[in-house]
Short mmCIF file of C-alpha atoms in Angstrom, two decimals:
data_model
loop_
_atom_site.label_atom_id
_atom_site.label_comp_id
_atom_site.label_asym_id
_atom_site.label_seq_id
_atom_site.Cartn_x
_atom_site.Cartn_y
_atom_site.Cartn_z
CA UNK P 1057 116.30 125.70 36.96
CA UNK P 1058 113.95 122.66 37.15
CA UNK P 1059 110.18 122.92 36.73
CA UNK P 1060 107.40 120.34 37.24
CA UNK P 1061 104.71 120.63 34.57
CA UNK P 1062 101.17 120.69 35.98
CA UNK P 1063 99.72 120.11 32.52
CA UNK P 1064 101.59 116.88 31.87
CA UNK P 1065 98.45 114.87 31.14
CA UNK P 1066 97.45 116.86 28.07
CA UNK P 1067 98.07 114.47 25.26
CA UNK P 1068 99.38 115.19 21.79
CA UNK P 1069 96.78 113.16 19.82
CA UNK P 1070 93.98 115.61 20.62
CA UNK P 1071 95.88 118.88 20.41
CA UNK P 1072 97.62 118.02 17.15
CA UNK P 1073 94.34 118.86 15.45
CA UNK P 1074 94.70 122.44 16.63
CA UNK P 1075 98.25 123.24 15.54
CA UNK P 1076 99.05 121.08 12.50
CA UNK P 1077 102.39 119.55 11.65
CA UNK P 1078 102.95 120.01 7.90
CA UNK P 1079 104.07 122.91 5.69
CA UNK P 1080 101.52 124.66 3.47
CA UNK P 1081 100.68 123.07 0.15
CA UNK P 1082 100.93 124.95 -3.13
CA UNK P 1083 97.13 125.20 -3.43
CA UNK P 1084 95.40 126.68 -0.38
CA UNK P 1085 91.72 126.41 0.53
CA UNK P 1086 89.43 127.94 3.15
CA UNK P 1087 86.97 126.05 5.32
CA UNK P 1088 84.63 126.85 8.20
CA UNK P 1089 82.86 124.64 10.73
CA UNK P 1090 80.19 125.07 13.40
CA UNK P 1091 79.87 123.31 16.77
CA UNK P 1092 83.15 121.46 16.39
CA UNK P 1093 83.85 118.66 18.88
CA UNK P 1094 86.83 116.29 18.93
CA UNK P 1095 87.43 113.57 21.54
CA UNK P 1096 90.47 111.44 22.30
CA UNK P 1097 92.33 109.94 25.27
CA UNK P 1098 90.04 111.40 27.94
CA UNK P 1099 90.04 114.95 26.52
CA UNK P 1100 87.39 116.89 24.63
CA UNK P 1101 88.00 119.88 22.37
CA UNK P 1102 84.96 122.02 21.65
CA UNK P 1103 84.48 125.18 19.61
CA UNK P 1104 81.35 127.00 18.51
CA UNK P 1105 83.11 127.87 15.28
CA UNK P 1106 86.37 127.13 13.48
CA UNK P 1107 87.65 128.91 10.38
CA UNK P 1108 90.69 127.68 8.47
CA UNK P 1109 92.29 130.06 5.97
CA UNK P 1110 94.93 129.02 3.49
CA UNK P 1111 94.55 125.33 4.35
CA UNK P 1112 97.12 122.88 3.00
CA UNK P 1113 94.35 120.27 2.84
CA UNK P 1114 91.20 120.40 0.79
CA UNK P 1115 87.92 121.11 2.54
CA UNK P 1116 86.74 117.60 1.62
CA UNK P 1117 89.77 116.03 3.29
CA UNK P 1118 89.29 118.08 6.45
CA UNK P 1119 85.57 117.27 6.65
CA UNK P 1120 86.27 113.57 6.18
CA UNK P 1121 88.83 113.62 8.99
CA UNK P 1122 86.41 115.37 11.36
CA UNK P 1123 83.63 112.91 10.61
CA UNK P 1124 85.85 109.88 11.11
CA UNK P 1125 85.12 108.22 14.44
CA UNK P 1126 88.60 106.73 14.80
CA UNK P 1127 90.87 109.07 16.87
CA UNK P 1128 93.98 107.62 15.20
CA UNK P 1129 92.62 108.41 11.72
CA UNK P 1130 91.64 111.90 12.90
CA UNK P 1131 95.15 112.56 14.12
CA UNK P 1132 96.71 111.12 10.99
CA UNK P 1133 94.71 113.36 8.65
CA UNK P 1134 94.67 116.58 10.65
CA UNK P 1135 98.32 116.07 11.48
CA UNK P 1136 99.05 117.01 7.87
CA UNK P 1137 97.25 120.35 8.17
CA UNK P 1138 99.05 123.65 7.70
CA UNK P 1139 97.27 126.99 7.42
CA UNK P 1140 97.69 130.71 7.02
CA UNK P 1141 95.41 131.08 10.04
CA UNK P 1142 92.99 129.09 12.18
CA UNK P 1143 90.35 130.98 14.17
CA UNK P 1144 88.27 129.40 16.91
CA UNK P 1145 85.20 130.93 18.53
CA UNK P 1146 84.33 129.86 22.10
CA UNK P 1147 87.24 127.41 22.26
CA UNK P 1148 87.38 124.91 25.14
CA UNK P 1149 89.73 122.06 25.93
CA UNK P 1150 88.60 119.85 28.81
CA UNK P 1151 90.20 116.89 30.54
CA UNK P 1152 87.39 114.50 31.39
CA UNK P 1153 89.35 111.57 32.86
CA UNK P 1154 92.24 111.01 35.27
CA UNK P 1155 91.38 113.34 38.13
CA UNK P 1156 89.31 116.49 38.60
CA UNK P 1157 88.18 118.14 35.36
CA UNK P 1158 90.58 120.74 33.99
CA UNK P 1159 89.43 123.23 31.41
CA UNK P 1160 91.36 125.71 29.26
CA UNK P 1161 89.17 128.06 27.27
CA UNK P 1162 89.18 131.18 25.09
CA UNK P 1163 86.34 133.31 23.85
CA UNK P 1164 88.41 133.66 20.68
CA UNK P 1165 91.65 131.96 19.68
CA UNK P 1166 93.59 132.84 16.52
CA UNK P 1167 96.62 130.88 15.29
CA UNK P 1168 98.62 132.51 12.50
CA UNK P 1169 101.28 130.94 10.33
CA UNK P 1170 100.72 127.29 11.24
CA UNK P 1171 103.42 125.17 9.61
CA UNK P 1172 105.81 122.39 10.50
CA UNK P 1173 104.51 122.13 14.07
CA UNK P 1174 105.19 125.82 14.72
CA UNK P 1175 102.94 128.84 15.14
CA UNK P 1176 104.24 132.22 14.08
CA UNK P 1177 101.71 134.06 16.28
CA UNK P 1178 98.99 133.12 18.76
CA UNK P 1179 96.33 135.51 20.02
CA UNK P 1180 93.72 134.48 22.58
CA UNK P 1181 91.04 136.60 24.26
CA UNK P 1182 88.76 136.02 27.26
CA UNK P 1183 90.88 133.18 28.58
CA UNK P 1184 90.08 130.92 31.51
CA UNK P 1185 91.65 128.00 33.34
CA UNK P 1186 89.61 125.97 35.79
CA UNK P 1187 90.29 122.94 37.98
CA UNK P 1188 87.21 121.21 39.31
CA UNK P 1189 84.38 123.43 40.49
CA UNK P 1190 86.24 125.85 42.75
CA UNK P 1191 89.70 126.72 41.45
CA UNK P 1192 89.29 129.32 38.71
CA UNK P 1193 91.70 131.57 36.86
CA UNK P 1194 90.96 133.99 34.08
CA UNK P 1195 92.90 136.42 31.93
CA UNK P 1196 91.94 139.05 29.40
CA UNK P 1197 94.38 138.04 26.67
CA UNK P 1198 97.30 135.84 25.73
CA UNK P 1199 99.69 136.68 22.89
CA UNK P 1200 102.66 134.55 21.84
CA UNK P 1201 105.18 134.60 19.00
CA UNK P 1202 107.34 131.91 17.45
CA UNK P 1203 105.78 129.07 19.42
CA UNK P 1204 107.03 125.55 18.75
CA UNK P 1205 103.69 123.87 19.37
CA UNK P 1206 104.88 120.38 18.45
CA UNK P 1207 107.64 120.58 21.06
CA UNK P 1208 105.20 121.99 23.64
CA UNK P 1209 102.79 119.13 23.08
CA UNK P 1210 105.54 116.57 23.52
CA UNK P 1211 106.46 118.23 26.82
CA UNK P 1212 102.89 118.37 28.08
CA UNK P 1213 102.21 114.82 26.95
CA UNK P 1214 105.41 113.45 28.55
CA UNK P 1215 106.58 112.37 25.09
CA UNK P 1216 109.71 114.52 24.86
CA UNK P 1217 112.90 112.49 24.98
CA UNK P 1218 115.42 113.60 27.65
CA UNK P 1219 118.13 115.76 26.10
CA UNK P 1220 121.42 117.41 27.04
CA UNK P 1221 120.77 120.64 25.15
CA UNK P 1222 117.87 123.05 25.19
CA UNK P 1223 115.44 123.77 22.38
CA UNK P 1224 113.61 127.07 21.71
CA UNK P 1225 109.99 126.92 22.87
CA UNK P 1226 108.63 130.45 22.49
CA UNK P 1227 110.19 133.82 21.64
CA UNK P 1228 107.68 135.74 23.75
CA UNK P 1229 104.37 135.21 25.51
CA UNK P 1230 102.33 137.91 27.25
CA UNK P 1231 99.30 137.28 29.45
CA UNK P 1232 97.37 140.36 30.59
CA UNK P 1233 94.98 141.01 33.48
CA UNK P 1234 95.35 137.64 35.17
CA UNK P 1235 93.17 136.73 38.15
CA UNK P 1236 93.10 133.49 40.10
CA UNK P 1237 90.90 132.24 42.94
CA UNK P 1238 92.21 128.87 44.13
CA UNK P 1239 89.48 128.60 46.75
CA UNK P 1240 88.23 130.18 49.95
CA UNK P 1241 89.32 133.76 50.60
CA UNK P 1242 92.57 133.35 48.65
CA UNK P 1243 93.10 135.21 45.40
CA UNK P 1244 95.91 136.49 43.22
CA UNK P 1245 96.00 139.01 40.42
CA UNK P 1246 98.65 140.38 38.08
CA UNK P 1247 98.42 143.04 35.42
CA UNK P 1248 100.88 141.32 33.10
CA UNK P 1249 102.89 138.07 32.97
CA UNK P 1250 105.62 137.84 30.34
CA UNK P 1251 107.91 135.06 29.14
CA UNK P 1252 110.86 135.91 26.90
CA UNK P 1253 113.24 133.70 24.92
CA UNK P 1254 112.21 130.48 26.63
CA UNK P 1255 114.38 127.47 25.91
CA UNK P 1256 113.61 124.08 27.44
CA UNK P 1257 115.64 120.94 28.10
CA UNK P 1258 113.50 117.78 28.65
CA UNK P 1259 114.74 115.78 31.63
CA UNK P 1260 112.10 113.07 31.89
CA UNK P 1261 109.39 112.32 34.48
CA UNK P 1262 107.49 115.57 33.90
CA UNK P 1263 110.61 117.63 34.62
CA UNK P 1264 112.51 120.01 32.40
CA UNK P 1265 115.14 122.72 32.67
CA UNK P 1266 114.27 126.18 31.39
CA UNK P 1267 116.26 129.19 30.25
CA UNK P 1268 114.77 132.61 29.61
CA UNK P 1269 113.07 135.34 31.59
CA UNK P 1270 109.84 135.65 33.54
CA UNK P 1271 108.36 139.05 34.37
CA UNK P 1272 105.27 139.76 36.47
CA UNK P 1273 103.96 143.28 37.02
CA UNK P 1274 101.43 144.74 39.43
CA UNK P 1275 100.80 141.62 41.49
CA UNK P 1276 98.29 141.69 44.35
CA UNK P 1277 97.22 139.14 46.97
CA UNK P 1278 95.47 139.23 50.35
CA UNK P 1279 97.55 139.80 53.45
CA UNK P 1280 97.91 136.47 55.31
CA UNK P 1281 95.75 136.49 58.42
CA UNK P 1282 97.75 136.61 61.61
CA UNK P 1283 96.94 137.20 65.26
CA UNK P 1284 93.46 137.98 66.44
CA UNK P 1285 91.44 139.48 64.99
CA UNK P 1286 92.50 138.54 61.46
CA UNK P 1287 94.26 141.39 59.67
CA UNK P 1288 92.77 142.98 56.59
CA UNK P 1289 94.69 144.37 53.65
CA UNK P 1290 96.64 143.20 50.65
CA UNK P 1291 100.24 142.65 49.63
CA UNK P 1292 101.31 144.43 46.46
CA UNK P 1293 104.31 143.89 44.22
CA UNK P 1294 105.12 146.30 41.42
CA UNK P 1295 107.49 144.04 39.52
CA UNK P 1296 109.13 140.61 39.70
CA UNK P 1297 111.80 139.55 37.20
CA UNK P 1298 113.60 136.21 37.16
CA UNK P 1299 115.96 135.38 34.33
CA UNK P 1300 118.80 133.12 33.29
CA UNK P 1301 119.54 133.69 29.63
CA UNK P 1302 122.10 134.40 26.91
CA UNK P 1303 123.37 130.80 27.18
CA UNK P 1304 126.61 129.44 25.79
CA UNK P 1305 126.63 126.65 23.21
CA UNK P 1306 126.64 124.28 26.21
CA UNK P 1307 123.48 125.88 27.63
CA UNK P 1308 125.19 127.66 30.53
CA UNK P 1309 123.48 131.05 31.07
CA UNK P 1310 125.82 134.05 31.02
CA UNK P 1311 123.34 136.56 32.45
CA UNK P 1312 121.44 136.15 35.71
CA UNK P 1313 118.71 138.39 37.10
CA UNK P 1314 116.36 138.24 40.05
CA UNK P 1315 114.65 141.52 40.87
CA UNK P 1316 111.80 142.31 43.20
CA UNK P 1317 110.61 145.91 43.09
CA UNK P 1318 108.35 147.66 45.58
CA UNK P 1319 106.98 144.77 47.58
CA UNK P 1320 104.51 146.52 49.89
CA UNK P 1321 103.32 144.70 53.02
CA UNK P 1322 100.90 146.67 55.21
CA UNK P 1323 101.37 146.83 58.98
CA UNK P 1324 97.79 146.80 60.28
CA UNK P 1325 97.20 148.87 63.40
CA UNK P 1326 94.96 146.11 64.75
CA UNK P 1327 97.67 143.43 64.53
CA UNK P 1328 98.93 142.63 68.07
CA UNK P 1329 102.10 140.73 67.09
CA UNK P 1330 105.33 142.19 68.60
CA UNK P 1331 107.06 142.51 65.22
CA UNK P 1332 104.23 144.56 63.74
CA UNK P 1333 103.98 146.70 66.87
CA UNK P 1334 107.75 147.39 66.82
CA UNK P 1335 107.70 148.37 63.17
CA UNK P 1336 104.71 150.63 63.66
CA UNK P 1337 106.60 152.17 66.56
CA UNK P 1338 109.11 153.41 63.99
CA UNK P 1339 106.34 155.40 62.34
CA UNK P 1340 105.75 152.93 59.51
CA UNK P 1341 102.37 151.88 58.16
CA UNK P 1342 103.84 149.47 55.62
CA UNK P 1343 107.12 147.80 54.74
CA UNK P 1344 108.11 148.60 51.16
CA UNK P 1345 111.11 146.58 50.03
CA UNK P 1346 113.08 145.97 46.85
CA UNK P 1347 115.75 143.34 46.29
CA UNK P 1348 117.89 142.30 43.40
CA UNK P 1349 120.58 140.07 42.02
CA UNK P 1350 122.24 140.95 38.74
CA UNK P 1351 125.27 139.13 37.47
CA UNK P 1352 127.17 138.16 34.33
CA UNK P 1353 129.51 135.27 33.66
CA UNK P 1354 132.26 135.41 31.05
CA UNK P 1355 133.04 131.82 30.04
CA UNK P 1356 136.34 132.70 28.35
CA UNK P 1357 137.74 134.36 31.48
CA UNK P 1358 135.76 132.16 33.90
CA UNK P 1359 134.85 135.40 35.60
CA UNK P 1360 131.60 136.10 37.46
CA UNK P 1361 130.62 139.70 38.15
CA UNK P 1362 127.92 140.72 40.61
CA UNK P 1363 126.69 144.13 39.57
CA UNK P 1364 124.22 144.13 42.42
CA UNK P 1365 123.16 141.86 45.25
CA UNK P 1366 121.16 143.66 47.87
CA UNK P 1367 118.02 144.75 49.67
CA UNK P 1368 116.50 148.21 50.07
CA UNK P 1369 113.72 149.00 52.54
CA UNK P 1370 112.00 152.29 51.95
CA UNK P 1371 112.48 154.88 54.73
CA UNK P 1372 114.89 152.58 56.58
CA UNK P 1373 118.04 151.67 54.67
CA UNK P 1374 119.84 149.60 52.06
CA UNK P 1375 122.62 147.04 51.97
CA UNK P 1376 124.29 146.19 48.67
CA UNK P 1377 127.03 143.71 47.81
CA UNK P 1378 129.02 143.78 44.59
CA UNK P 1379 132.15 142.08 43.41
CA UNK P 1380 134.04 140.01 40.90
CA UNK P 1381 135.14 136.38 41.21
CA UNK P 1382 137.76 134.60 39.11
CA UNK P 1383 138.23 130.88 38.36
CA UNK P 1384 134.47 130.27 38.25
CA UNK P 1385 134.02 127.07 36.25
CA UNK P 1386 130.78 126.25 34.39
CA UNK P 1387 130.26 123.35 36.80
CA UNK P 1388 129.10 125.79 39.51
CA UNK P 1389 125.99 126.40 37.37
CA UNK P 1390 125.42 122.89 36.03
CA UNK P 1391 126.18 120.82 39.12
CA UNK P 1392 124.19 120.62 42.35
CA UNK P 1393 124.85 119.79 45.98
CA UNK P 1394 128.39 118.88 47.06
CA UNK P 1395 129.79 118.99 43.52
CA UNK P 1396 128.66 122.60 43.05
CA UNK P 1397 129.93 123.58 46.52
CA UNK P 1398 133.36 122.17 45.75
CA UNK P 1399 133.51 124.15 42.52
CA UNK P 1400 132.49 127.35 44.30
CA UNK P 1401 135.26 126.72 46.80
CA UNK P 1402 137.83 127.07 44.00
CA UNK P 1403 136.65 130.56 43.04
CA UNK P 1404 138.97 133.46 43.81
CA UNK P 1405 137.89 136.87 45.06
CA UNK P 1406 139.20 139.69 42.89
CA UNK P 1407 137.12 142.48 44.40
CA UNK P 1408 134.26 142.64 46.84
CA UNK P 1409 132.49 145.54 48.50
CA UNK P 1410 129.49 146.14 50.70
CA UNK P 1411 127.65 149.44 50.97
CA UNK P 1412 125.37 150.23 53.91
CA UNK P 1413 123.11 153.28 53.58
CA UNK P 1414 120.87 154.77 56.21
CA UNK P 1415 117.70 156.27 54.76
CA UNK P 1416 115.77 156.76 57.98
CA UNK P 1417 116.21 153.78 60.31
CA UNK P 1418 118.66 155.57 62.61
CA UNK P 1419 116.49 158.68 62.95
CA UNK P 1420 113.31 156.67 63.48
CA UNK P 1421 114.92 154.41 66.08
CA UNK P 1422 116.34 157.40 67.97
CA UNK P 1423 112.98 159.19 67.91
CA UNK P 1424 111.18 156.08 69.21
CA UNK P 1425 113.70 155.62 72.04
CA UNK P 1426 113.47 159.29 72.98
CA UNK P 1427 109.68 159.16 73.07
CA UNK P 1428 109.53 155.95 75.11
CA UNK P 1429 112.18 157.10 77.62
CA UNK P 1430 111.08 160.72 77.91
CA UNK P 1431 114.54 161.96 76.93
CA UNK P 1432 115.61 164.39 74.23
CA UNK P 1433 116.67 163.24 70.78
CA UNK P 1434 120.13 164.78 71.28
CA UNK P 1435 120.65 162.82 74.50
CA UNK P 1436 119.77 159.54 72.78
CA UNK P 1437 122.08 160.29 69.83
CA UNK P 1438 124.96 161.05 72.21
CA UNK P 1439 124.40 157.75 74.02
CA UNK P 1440 124.29 155.78 70.75
CA UNK P 1441 127.57 157.34 69.65
CA UNK P 1442 129.26 156.60 72.99
CA UNK P 1443 128.08 152.98 73.21
CA UNK P 1444 128.86 152.18 69.55
CA UNK P 1445 132.35 153.74 69.81
CA UNK P 1446 133.20 151.74 72.93
CA UNK P 1447 131.86 148.52 71.45
CA UNK P 1448 133.78 148.90 68.18
CA UNK P 1449 137.01 149.75 70.00
CA UNK P 1450 136.69 146.67 72.20
CA UNK P 1451 135.93 144.35 69.27
CA UNK P 1452 138.90 145.62 67.22
CA UNK P 1453 141.42 146.14 70.00
CA UNK P 1454 143.90 143.70 68.47
CA UNK P 1455 143.93 145.25 65.00
CA UNK P 1456 146.86 147.41 63.98
CA UNK P 1457 145.00 148.77 60.95
CA UNK P 1458 142.16 150.95 62.26
CA UNK P 1459 140.75 151.80 58.81
CA UNK P 1460 137.54 149.83 59.24
CA UNK P 1461 136.77 150.61 62.91
CA UNK P 1462 137.46 154.32 62.40
CA UNK P 1463 135.08 154.41 59.44
CA UNK P 1464 132.42 152.54 61.42
CA UNK P 1465 132.69 155.04 64.27
CA UNK P 1466 132.30 157.96 61.86
CA UNK P 1467 129.25 156.24 60.39
CA UNK P 1468 127.56 155.88 63.80
CA UNK P 1469 128.34 159.49 64.61
CA UNK P 1470 126.52 160.69 61.46
CA UNK P 1471 124.86 157.71 59.70
CA UNK P 1472 124.69 158.24 55.96
CA UNK P 1473 126.66 155.60 54.06
CA UNK P 1474 129.45 153.17 54.88
CA UNK P 1475 131.47 151.36 52.20
CA UNK P 1476 133.85 148.51 52.98
CA UNK P 1477 135.79 146.90 50.14
CA UNK P 1478 138.43 144.19 49.97
CA UNK P 1479 140.89 143.04 47.32
CA UNK P 1480 143.94 140.79 47.35
CA UNK P 1481 147.30 142.41 47.89
CA UNK P 1482 149.78 142.26 45.03
CA UNK P 1483 150.73 138.65 44.33
CA UNK P 1484 148.21 137.21 46.79
CA UNK P 1485 145.11 135.09 46.15
CA UNK P 1486 141.86 135.12 48.11
CA UNK P 1487 140.03 131.78 47.84
CA UNK P 1488 136.32 132.35 48.39
CA UNK P 1489 136.09 129.25 50.61
CA UNK P 1490 138.85 130.52 52.93
CA UNK P 1491 137.37 133.99 53.12
CA UNK P 1492 133.93 132.67 54.11
CA UNK P 1493 135.26 130.23 56.69
CA UNK P 1494 135.02 131.10 60.39
CA UNK P 1495 137.75 133.58 61.17
CA UNK P 1496 138.70 133.66 57.49
CA UNK P 1497 139.14 137.42 57.26
CA UNK P 1498 141.28 137.59 60.39
CA UNK P 1499 143.43 134.69 59.20
CA UNK P 1500 144.12 136.37 55.86
CA UNK P 1501 144.91 139.92 56.94
CA UNK P 1502 148.38 139.67 55.38
CA UNK P 1503 146.82 138.94 51.99
CA UNK P 1504 143.86 141.36 52.06
CA UNK P 1505 143.78 145.04 51.28
CA UNK P 1506 140.82 146.66 53.07
CA UNK P 1507 139.33 150.07 52.36
CA UNK P 1508 136.51 151.64 54.37
CA UNK P 1509 134.85 154.99 53.80
CA UNK P 1510 132.07 156.68 55.75
CA UNK P 1511 130.32 159.52 53.93
#
């Protein structure tokens, strides 16, 4: 995936003083400083206090570098610093030129194991991020492990050379109790934001590809105003996971995940829009949905397996697709546009199934119809069965194999679950492109084995 960095103007010459770029010397020293301030390239780093433990440079050398008014000399000297730990009190990094002021701050920031441009552990508390005077974000804590700070600074400073392979950036990073107010009545909060096994490929022009996993838990935001009067309430999301990881030596991910759990959108009684009114007519006060995509790719077999691709809506129903595709080349993941589409067209369907489950939609729709028409629930059910049976029979009149239509009729008579699966007959091949084409299924009936079960 491709990401644009919003921090691309943070420059390496200033931040190098924070992380160091040299291994520890044989003789370590400690040093402490008050009211530290460093300036370079339109940025200012401030800290009420700074304590360096196990410094690879002598205190005298560090003091001389800090007192030097030449930014280049400052970078040259502090660039040699390694340390067991560096602790900042009331840390603040501010961009003072090139647009609205941007400030990153911590009440306390501790860097542990600083050596060779890498930080073994980072721990920050009372964090804040602010753009101008109105856009503010804050978080209770930030913890990271195995951070390649030198690489990060090259990325943020647009100094990383474009590459064909990825490089590890951070093993894990966890931000807790995040809140953001971009302006006006908008706001966003999350209990926890986690990055795992992040690898980055510089692509130039403030763009880079990323591998790894992002997890966000307990997210909340205001319900978008709609209709008149404006609706009140908030949208909640229990969990969001997006991941592309376990890459091959060529940086092609072999595991893919995209999961959204318990997205709750209220249906305000005061909202006059037809969609909201119809949903409330089903007896719902909120839509609670979950969706997911989970898949694995085996490069040796060129086989892609979808363990799950589906959507579930609480108290209504679920639809889930699963299957296995053969002849899936790595180009389908690395190419874009027409090239990727052509590669997908060469994939072969080995198995594919769809499962439809009723968890309340049928009963709620019948009850609403009965109430609005003044009829009994049994009368409405009988009509639904009659109409659906006639419609299915008409649509499948030319089929000699009645497996699917018979299963569909049984499902509408007593809606619980309906499973339809396909696989190639012995010796046949099912190109994905042909199957998805208009009339593809009908044109390939002699090559497809279909199974349908209503339970």
